[in-house]
């Protein structure tokens, strides 16, 4: 995939109330991850209770943004209008440590078929139309 | 050991495949009457009813169309495995005495809906829900990429190959060639599958199920009542249902489906082991779905699914009869396939499967997988000894 100019692409994202701190972090150029204060467990995706213990005492911690590709797929077709011009492109599940597994686009230039499991990636932040910044993972 | 509940009828709509001239409700009704006739029962005998897939209130909509006011009803909606889960619930309802004769129906016009510009399923468009928030922006809003993510991890960990996945499509097509109701019946080779265009890597187009119009129905009752009907009886020996997640991002282990739990529950209740099974009907939304389910049900070790299906072992005449209808890959797949797994298992165990009949089939397994490898429902079925 090459994602040369996302500024022309309108990503269909409307930050949910329980995820606003995450999107605020992305706008600052940083991943932030929710953590349960009671059982000291980070979790993903953001929600207003801990999926491990049910506590509603949650804090947000900065994350370094580095991880590994746990799994990937390469889209040769997509029904999603905002991504149609980018086929073939790669979606990955990225392991960020502490049990956090986040889905994201990975930008592998010049050949998306070079995507592999277990390669190291890190988050970058790119501006797009109709929304602020979005995270995009790239090989480290 | 029997649960005390049995399948006594199964049937499809009059025509399936591409049926642009009929509504989904007509397909429900055609299949319902076919299954009840097959059971020597009437609509007036039905006091339990399950369905899903249409509308926000599926059981109300379809029961009204069929003229039913059942004592027990349900619309558990966990993806393509739903109808197998309905059977699990029907077994409990009949066993408890809450009802005696359960009809389960499915009908969708998924192939023709697009042509008419209609949708019949409930679907949310709230961007604050997690799938829209965390998966759809990055390209995953349908099953193919979600299952593809799981498949690449399996390939990475266990060396599973595209050729091994293709073996499943080829064997399934060979079964479809024996089924007059199957949509795609022309012979297929591993090379054909490998040469078909990529949909989403690692899936070629021919690794993916059909999208059809179809209706199906099954009837269950107590084994006591079943033996009075004058039809071949298929006993339920065990059943299990389990789910672990909604979106594929939250799948606890990408290479293990909830069939590992539903299968264990069903086999334990039945008191039989995978070695005892004569015929297997396992949801084939994708070739990979079959491969991983074979492992999770215990037919082979984790990671050995590719080897298990190699050399056309699951084709007609092979050692392991699998998806004998031609499956979702080649027979039919109206957006969900669980119903059609049960129909084929009942036919095989009643000895009514025509050219594709597995000789001496006495014990069968059905496994539905729904959502994004999210849910599983397993049945262990036996030809009745009566």
XYZ file of N, CA, C and O in Angstrom, chain B residues 125-262:
552
model
N -25.742 1.521 12.194
C -24.824 2.423 11.507
C -24.300 3.452 12.506
O -24.045 4.594 12.156
N -24.158 3.034 13.771
C -23.709 3.945 14.826
C -22.189 3.920 14.899
O -21.595 2.910 15.310
N -21.533 5.014 14.517
C -20.067 5.019 14.499
C -19.455 4.936 15.895
O -18.238 4.753 16.002
N -20.276 5.033 16.942
C -19.736 4.896 18.296
C -19.652 3.440 18.740
O -19.097 3.152 19.805
N -20.219 2.518 17.983
C -20.095 1.097 18.327
C -18.686 0.625 17.941
O -18.080 1.140 17.001
N -18.177 -0.379 18.666
C -16.757 -0.711 18.504
C -16.341 -1.161 17.106
O -15.208 -0.887 16.695
N -17.208 -1.844 16.378
C -16.783 -2.278 15.038
C -16.568 -1.079 14.121
O -15.591 -1.022 13.376
N -17.448 -0.096 14.212
C -17.289 1.108 13.392
C -16.135 1.973 13.882
O -15.518 2.707 13.123
N -15.860 1.900 15.177
C -14.814 2.738 15.748
C -13.421 2.174 15.503
O -12.484 2.922 15.228
N -13.262 0.842 15.599
C -11.922 0.254 15.691
C -11.561 -0.708 14.570
O -10.441 -1.194 14.521
N -12.513 -1.068 13.686
C -12.176 -2.018 12.625
C -12.529 -1.475 11.241
O -11.713 -1.548 10.324
N -13.728 -0.949 11.118
C -14.171 -0.463 9.816
C -13.253 0.613 9.214
O -12.952 0.558 8.009
N -12.765 1.578 10.021
C -11.878 2.582 9.406
C -10.640 1.957 8.769
O -10.079 2.514 7.832
N -10.223 0.798 9.288
C -8.973 0.163 8.822
C -9.239 -0.976 7.842
O -8.354 -1.776 7.576
N -10.473 -1.075 7.346
C -10.736 -1.983 6.230
C -11.519 -3.243 6.550
O -11.775 -4.048 5.651
N -11.896 -3.443 7.819
C -12.573 -4.697 8.173
C -14.028 -4.401 8.556
O -14.312 -3.930 9.662
N -14.931 -4.632 7.616
C -16.355 -4.440 7.889
C -17.183 -5.611 7.393
O -18.405 -5.583 7.450
N -16.503 -6.646 6.889
C -17.172 -7.837 6.364
C -16.344 -9.065 6.767
O -15.181 -8.929 7.160
N -16.903 -10.256 6.645
C -16.143 -11.436 7.075
C -14.826 -11.693 6.331
O -13.860 -12.113 6.988
N -14.708 -11.491 5.013
C -13.468 -11.952 4.356
C -12.176 -11.430 4.984
O -11.288 -12.242 5.310
N -12.010 -10.127 5.224
C -10.738 -9.709 5.830
C -10.573 -10.194 7.258
O -9.435 -10.462 7.702
N -11.663 -10.331 7.998
C -11.556 -10.792 9.389
C -11.034 -12.235 9.428
O -10.119 -12.564 10.198
N -11.620 -13.098 8.605
C -11.167 -14.489 8.558
C -9.754 -14.572 7.973
O -8.958 -15.449 8.345
N -9.439 -13.654 7.056
C -8.102 -13.637 6.454
C -7.038 -13.337 7.509
O -5.942 -13.907 7.480
N -7.358 -12.447 8.452
C -6.412 -12.142 9.526
C -6.097 -13.398 10.343
O -4.935 -13.688 10.653
N -7.148 -14.157 10.662
C -6.921 -15.390 11.430
C -6.107 -16.387 10.615
O -5.222 -17.073 11.138
N -6.407 -16.451 9.312
C -5.741 -17.441 8.462
C -4.247 -17.165 8.326
O -3.432 -18.100 8.351
N -3.856 -15.889 8.191
C -2.419 -15.612 8.045
C -1.662 -15.988 9.315
O -0.513 -16.430 9.258
N -2.309 -15.819 10.469
C -1.632 -16.212 11.715
C -1.461 -17.730 11.771
O -0.419 -18.239 12.178
N -2.520 -18.449 11.350
C -2.443 -19.917 11.335
C -1.336 -20.379 10.382
O -0.535 -21.275 10.700
N -1.267 -19.750 9.216
C -0.234 -20.107 8.234
C 1.160 -19.840 8.807
O 2.091 -20.630 8.615
N 1.282 -18.719 9.523
C 2.577 -18.352 10.093
C 2.993 -19.332 11.195
O 4.150 -19.767 11.253
N 2.050 -19.676 12.056
C 2.412 -20.524 13.206
C 2.594 -21.979 12.821
O 3.427 -22.677 13.407
N 1.804 -22.454 11.844
C 1.762 -23.900 11.594
C 2.185 -24.298 10.186
O 2.147 -25.478 9.849
N 2.536 -23.324 9.357
C 2.975 -23.664 8.010
C 1.840 -24.072 7.080
O 2.082 -24.685 6.033
N 0.627 -23.763 7.442
C -0.524 -24.045 6.574
C -0.350 -23.295 5.255
O 0.065 -22.134 5.246
N -0.686 -23.964 4.129
C -0.430 -23.363 2.819
C -1.721 -23.065 2.061
O -2.784 -23.647 2.350
N -1.605 -22.197 1.067
C -2.746 -21.890 0.199
C -3.224 -23.136 -0.534
O -4.418 -23.309 -0.770
N -2.282 -24.006 -0.895
C -2.654 -25.246 -1.591
C -3.502 -26.133 -0.683
O -4.441 -26.783 -1.144
N -3.165 -26.172 0.597
C -3.957 -26.982 1.526
C -5.367 -26.411 1.670
O -6.345 -27.169 1.705
N -5.476 -25.094 1.719
C -6.810 -24.484 1.761
C -7.578 -24.830 0.482
O -8.773 -25.153 0.526
N -6.886 -24.786 -0.655
C -7.536 -25.081 -1.940
C -8.055 -26.514 -1.998
O -9.090 -26.783 -2.620
N -7.362 -27.431 -1.332
C -7.825 -28.832 -1.306
C -9.267 -28.919 -0.806
O -10.058 -29.754 -1.265
N -9.596 -28.063 0.160
C -10.952 -28.084 0.735
C -11.972 -27.625 -0.310
O -13.032 -28.245 -0.474
N -11.654 -26.559 -1.041
C -12.574 -26.076 -2.077
C -12.795 -27.134 -3.148
O -13.912 -27.320 -3.644
N -11.731 -27.847 -3.496
C -11.803 -28.861 -4.556
C -12.648 -30.059 -4.111
O -13.532 -30.532 -4.841
N -12.401 -30.537 -2.902
C -13.158 -31.691 -2.390
C -14.634 -31.342 -2.230
O -15.527 -32.143 -2.533
N -14.883 -30.125 -1.751
C -16.268 -29.698 -1.540
C -17.007 -29.610 -2.872
O -18.176 -29.982 -2.985
N -16.315 -29.125 -3.913
C -16.926 -29.046 -5.242
C -17.254 -30.438 -5.776
O -18.290 -30.634 -6.441
N -16.417 -31.410 -5.460
C -16.689 -32.777 -5.931
C -17.969 -33.324 -5.286
O -18.742 -34.040 -5.931
N -18.211 -32.972 -4.017
C -19.487 -33.350 -3.385
C -20.649 -32.613 -4.052
O -21.716 -33.199 -4.289
N -20.458 -31.321 -4.353
C -21.529 -30.527 -4.976
C -21.946 -31.122 -6.317
O -23.121 -31.061 -6.697
N -20.981 -31.709 -7.018
C -21.288 -32.315 -8.315
C -22.321 -33.433 -8.163
O -23.019 -33.780 -9.129
N -22.442 -33.976 -6.948
C -23.385 -35.071 -6.687
C -24.724 -34.564 -6.139
O -25.610 -35.363 -5.832
N -24.849 -33.241 -5.957
C -26.055 -32.666 -5.349
C -26.806 -31.821 -6.371
O -26.340 -30.743 -6.746
N -27.965 -32.275 -6.833
C -28.691 -31.530 -7.869
C -29.119 -30.131 -7.438
O -29.395 -29.277 -8.296
N -29.181 -29.861 -6.124
C -29.578 -28.523 -5.654
C -28.378 -27.575 -5.553
O -28.543 -26.402 -5.214
N -27.165 -28.069 -5.800
C -25.963 -27.236 -5.620
C -25.831 -26.219 -6.741
O -26.133 -26.504 -7.902
N -25.356 -25.033 -6.392
C -25.248 -23.949 -7.371
C -24.092 -24.186 -8.338
O -24.252 -24.060 -9.535
N -22.924 -24.521 -7.814
C -21.738 -24.708 -8.657
C -21.331 -26.177 -8.651
O -20.922 -26.703 -7.614
N -21.417 -26.826 -9.808
C -21.203 -28.277 -9.853
C -20.089 -28.683 -10.813
O -19.784 -29.866 -10.940
N -19.493 -27.728 -11.520
C -18.421 -28.072 -12.452
C -17.164 -28.481 -11.685
O -16.880 -27.926 -10.621
N -16.395 -29.432 -12.225
C -15.178 -29.863 -11.522
C -14.203 -28.703 -11.303
O -14.185 -27.738 -12.071
N -13.423 -28.828 -10.240
C -12.483 -27.780 -9.854
C -11.168 -28.466 -9.500
O -11.173 -29.582 -8.981
N -10.041 -27.788 -9.785
C -8.739 -28.323 -9.386
C -8.058 -27.335 -8.432
O -8.451 -26.168 -8.349
N -7.033 -27.840 -7.751
C -6.248 -26.959 -6.875
C -5.667 -25.807 -7.697
O -5.668 -24.647 -7.253
N -5.214 -26.101 -8.920
C -4.673 -25.041 -9.777
C -5.732 -23.982 -10.091
O -5.428 -22.787 -10.150
N -6.984 -24.441 -10.315
C -8.070 -23.471 -10.581
C -8.234 -22.511 -9.408
O -8.411 -21.304 -9.586
N -8.205 -23.081 -8.193
C -8.389 -22.240 -7.003
C -7.228 -21.257 -6.891
O -7.419 -20.058 -6.671
N -6.002 -21.785 -7.077
C -4.810 -20.938 -6.938
C -4.763 -19.852 -8.018
O -4.179 -18.791 -7.798
N -5.367 -20.143 -9.182
C -5.338 -19.172 -10.286
C -6.496 -18.176 -10.208
O -6.515 -17.195 -10.947
N -7.460 -18.420 -9.328
C -8.574 -17.470 -9.221
C -8.079 -16.195 -8.538
O -7.123 -16.225 -7.763
N -8.717 -15.068 -8.839
C -8.206 -13.785 -8.327
C -8.208 -13.720 -6.799
O -9.013 -14.385 -6.146
N -7.291 -12.928 -6.248
C -7.319 -12.664 -4.810
C -8.571 -11.858 -4.479
O -8.882 -10.892 -5.165
N -9.251 -12.225 -3.404
C -10.260 -11.340 -2.831
C -9.562 -10.521 -1.754
O -9.457 -9.305 -1.835
N -9.109 -11.222 -0.736
C -8.265 -10.615 0.290
C -7.285 -11.705 0.721
O -7.705 -12.784 1.124
N -5.987 -11.416 0.553
C -4.967 -12.417 0.869
C -5.124 -12.859 2.312
O -5.270 -12.000 3.184
N -5.096 -14.156 2.641
C -4.687 -15.282 1.789
C -5.840 -15.999 1.060
O -5.677 -17.165 0.707
N -6.957 -15.318 0.839
C -8.098 -15.970 0.203
C -8.225 -15.579 -1.260
O -8.386 -14.394 -1.588
N -8.168 -16.601 -2.128
C -8.623 -16.426 -3.497
C -10.145 -16.389 -3.497
O -10.785 -16.822 -2.535
N -10.719 -15.931 -4.604
C -12.176 -15.906 -4.716
C -12.764 -17.297 -4.439
O -13.795 -17.426 -3.777
N -12.078 -18.340 -4.905
C -12.620 -19.700 -4.751
C -12.361 -20.298 -3.367
O -12.735 -21.434 -3.099
N -11.738 -19.541 -2.466
C -11.667 -19.932 -1.054
C -12.886 -19.432 -0.281
O -12.997 -19.721 0.921
N -13.752 -18.670 -0.952
C -14.841 -17.975 -0.252
C -16.188 -18.558 -0.651
O -16.387 -18.994 -1.780
N -17.125 -18.516 0.294
C -18.439 -19.107 0.056
C -19.230 -18.298 -0.962
O -18.911 -17.161 -1.287
N -20.299 -18.932 -1.433
C -21.229 -18.313 -2.357
C -22.077 -17.276 -1.623
O -22.117 -17.243 -0.400
N -22.778 -16.462 -2.394
C -23.870 -15.640 -1.866
C -25.102 -16.011 -2.693
O -25.125 -15.785 -3.908
N -26.094 -16.628 -2.046
C -27.257 -17.145 -2.777
C -28.563 -16.681 -2.134
O -28.572 -16.073 -1.066
N -29.654 -17.023 -2.803
C -30.995 -16.959 -2.226
C -31.328 -18.393 -1.806
O -31.139 -19.322 -2.603
N -31.830 -18.571 -0.593
C -32.181 -19.937 -0.190
C -33.039 -19.918 1.067
O -33.012 -18.968 1.852
N -33.784 -20.995 1.230
C -34.547 -21.221 2.449
C -34.339 -22.650 2.903
O -34.119 -23.551 2.082
N -34.383 -22.848 4.223
C -34.240 -24.189 4.775
C -34.995 -24.275 6.093
O -35.257 -23.251 6.734
N -35.344 -25.497 6.468
C -36.059 -25.687 7.736
C -35.793 -27.089 8.267
O -35.528 -28.022 7.490
N -35.845 -27.207 9.597
C -35.762 -28.519 10.248
C -36.828 -28.594 11.338
O -37.322 -27.553 11.814
N -37.190 -29.825 11.706
C -38.199 -30.067 12.737
C -37.615 -31.011 13.784
O -37.002 -32.032 13.430
N -37.783 -30.645 15.054
C -37.354 -31.499 16.163
C -38.534 -31.808 17.072
O -39.452 -30.993 17.218
N -38.488 -32.977 17.687
C -39.482 -33.311 18.708
C -38.856 -34.311 19.673
O -37.690 -34.690 19.531
N -39.629 -34.699 20.665
C -39.118 -35.699 21.612
C -38.917 -37.029 20.881
O -39.634 -37.330 19.918
N -37.965 -37.814 21.341
C -37.753 -39.105 20.674
C -38.994 -39.985 20.823
O -39.304 -40.775 19.926
N -39.731 -39.841 21.909
C -40.966 -40.630 22.078
C -41.972 -40.285 20.976
O -42.549 -41.165 20.347
N -42.181 -38.989 20.776
C -43.114 -38.570 19.729
C -42.566 -38.952 18.354
O -43.305 -39.378 17.461
N -41.238 -38.806 18.216
C -40.605 -39.086 16.924
C -40.906 -40.512 16.459
O -41.182 -40.744 15.273
N -40.887 -41.433 17.385
C -41.070 -42.844 17.014
C -42.504 -43.160 16.589
O -42.765 -44.231 16.056
N -43.438 -42.230 16.793
C -44.829 -42.446 16.363
C -45.104 -41.893 14.973
O -46.213 -42.043 14.463
N -44.122 -41.223 14.373
C -44.407 -40.457 13.156
C -44.245 -41.264 11.873
O -44.647 -40.814 10.800
N -43.615 -42.407 11.958
C -43.439 -43.221 10.756
C -42.389 -42.687 9.804
O -42.459 -42.927 8.596
N -41.427 -41.936 10.345
C -40.330 -41.420 9.511
C -39.008 -41.827 10.172
O -38.972 -42.078 11.382
N -37.926 -41.876 9.373
C -36.618 -42.143 9.994
C -36.271 -41.041 10.995
O -36.536 -39.866 10.742
N -35.703 -41.456 12.107
C -35.455 -40.543 13.227
C -33.954 -40.341 13.401
O -33.186 -41.303 13.321
N -33.545 -39.107 13.630
C -32.132 -38.795 13.889
C -32.010 -38.242 15.305
O -32.448 -37.120 15.585
N -31.472 -39.042 16.190
C -31.343 -38.657 17.600
C -30.255 -37.602 17.792
O -29.188 -37.690 17.176
N -30.526 -36.655 18.683
C -29.469 -35.741 19.119
C -28.791 -36.361 20.335
O -29.439 -36.620 21.346
N -27.497 -36.601 20.216
C -26.745 -37.179 21.340
C -26.100 -36.099 22.203
O -25.877 -36.313 23.398
N -25.772 -34.980 21.587
C -25.117 -33.925 22.350
C -25.167 -32.611 21.611
O -25.283 -32.592 20.380
N -25.093 -31.502 22.357
C -25.065 -30.186 21.720
C -24.285 -29.223 22.598
O -24.201 -29.405 23.812
N -23.723 -28.204 21.977
C -22.995 -27.187 22.732
C -22.921 -25.893 21.936
O -22.898 -25.925 20.703
N -22.907 -24.783 22.648
C -22.808 -23.458 22.017
C -21.811 -22.636 22.820
O -21.767 -22.738 24.054
N -21.022 -21.829 22.132
C -20.079 -20.966 22.849
C -19.748 -19.752 21.982
O -19.753 -19.859 20.754
N -19.505 -18.602 22.620
C -18.941 -17.490 21.863
C -17.930 -16.727 22.694
O -17.995 -16.733 23.923
N -16.967 -16.127 21.981
C -15.836 -15.519 22.684
C -15.650 -14.028 22.386
O -14.933 -13.352 23.115
N -16.241 -13.502 21.313
C -15.975 -12.107 20.945
C -16.950 -11.675 19.861
O -17.731 -12.485 19.358
N -16.910 -10.413 19.518
C -17.690 -9.860 18.401
C -16.731 -9.540 17.256
O -16.753 -10.186 16.226
N -15.869 -8.561 17.451
C -14.902 -8.201 16.420
C -13.662 -9.077 16.489
O -13.266 -9.527 17.562
N -13.040 -9.295 15.331
C -11.896 -10.209 15.284
C -10.708 -9.682 16.098
O -9.882 -10.446 16.581
N -10.646 -8.354 16.312
C -9.572 -7.781 17.150
C -9.592 -8.358 18.553
O -8.582 -8.348 19.254
N -10.758 -8.799 18.991
C -10.917 -9.275 20.365
C -10.973 -10.797 20.466
O -11.336 -11.330 21.512
N -10.601 -11.480 19.381
C -10.553 -12.940 19.421
C -9.401 -13.359 20.342
O -8.262 -12.940 20.143
N -9.686 -14.146 21.384
C -8.637 -14.437 22.384
C -7.394 -15.080 21.772
O -6.278 -14.743 22.143
N -7.573 -16.028 20.866
C -6.450 -16.663 20.163
C -6.893 -16.808 18.718
O -7.856 -17.532 18.437
N -6.202 -16.145 17.795
C -6.656 -16.109 16.396
C -6.712 -17.490 15.759
O -7.381 -17.675 14.753
N -6.001 -18.463 16.318
C -5.964 -19.784 15.690
C -6.879 -20.800 16.380
O -6.869 -21.971 16.022
N -7.662 -20.349 17.355
C -8.584 -21.253 18.063
C -9.987 -20.643 18.059
O -10.178 -19.524 18.542
N -10.959 -21.380 17.525
C -12.333 -20.880 17.464
C -13.123 -21.359 18.686
O -12.702 -22.289 19.390
N -14.290 -20.769 18.906
C -15.130 -21.237 20.021
C -15.644 -22.666 19.838
O -16.217 -23.237 20.770
N -15.394 -23.264 18.657
C -15.753 -24.677 18.468
C -14.939 -25.584 19.397
O -15.351 -26.706 19.685
N -13.792 -25.096 19.864
C -13.007 -25.896 20.815
C -13.827 -26.160 22.080
O -13.715 -27.232 22.684
N -14.649 -25.187 22.478
C -15.492 -25.360 23.667
C -16.826 -26.021 23.314
O -17.234 -27.002 23.944
N -17.516 -25.505 22.280
C -18.832 -26.084 21.941
C -18.677 -27.548 21.547
O -19.528 -28.385 21.881
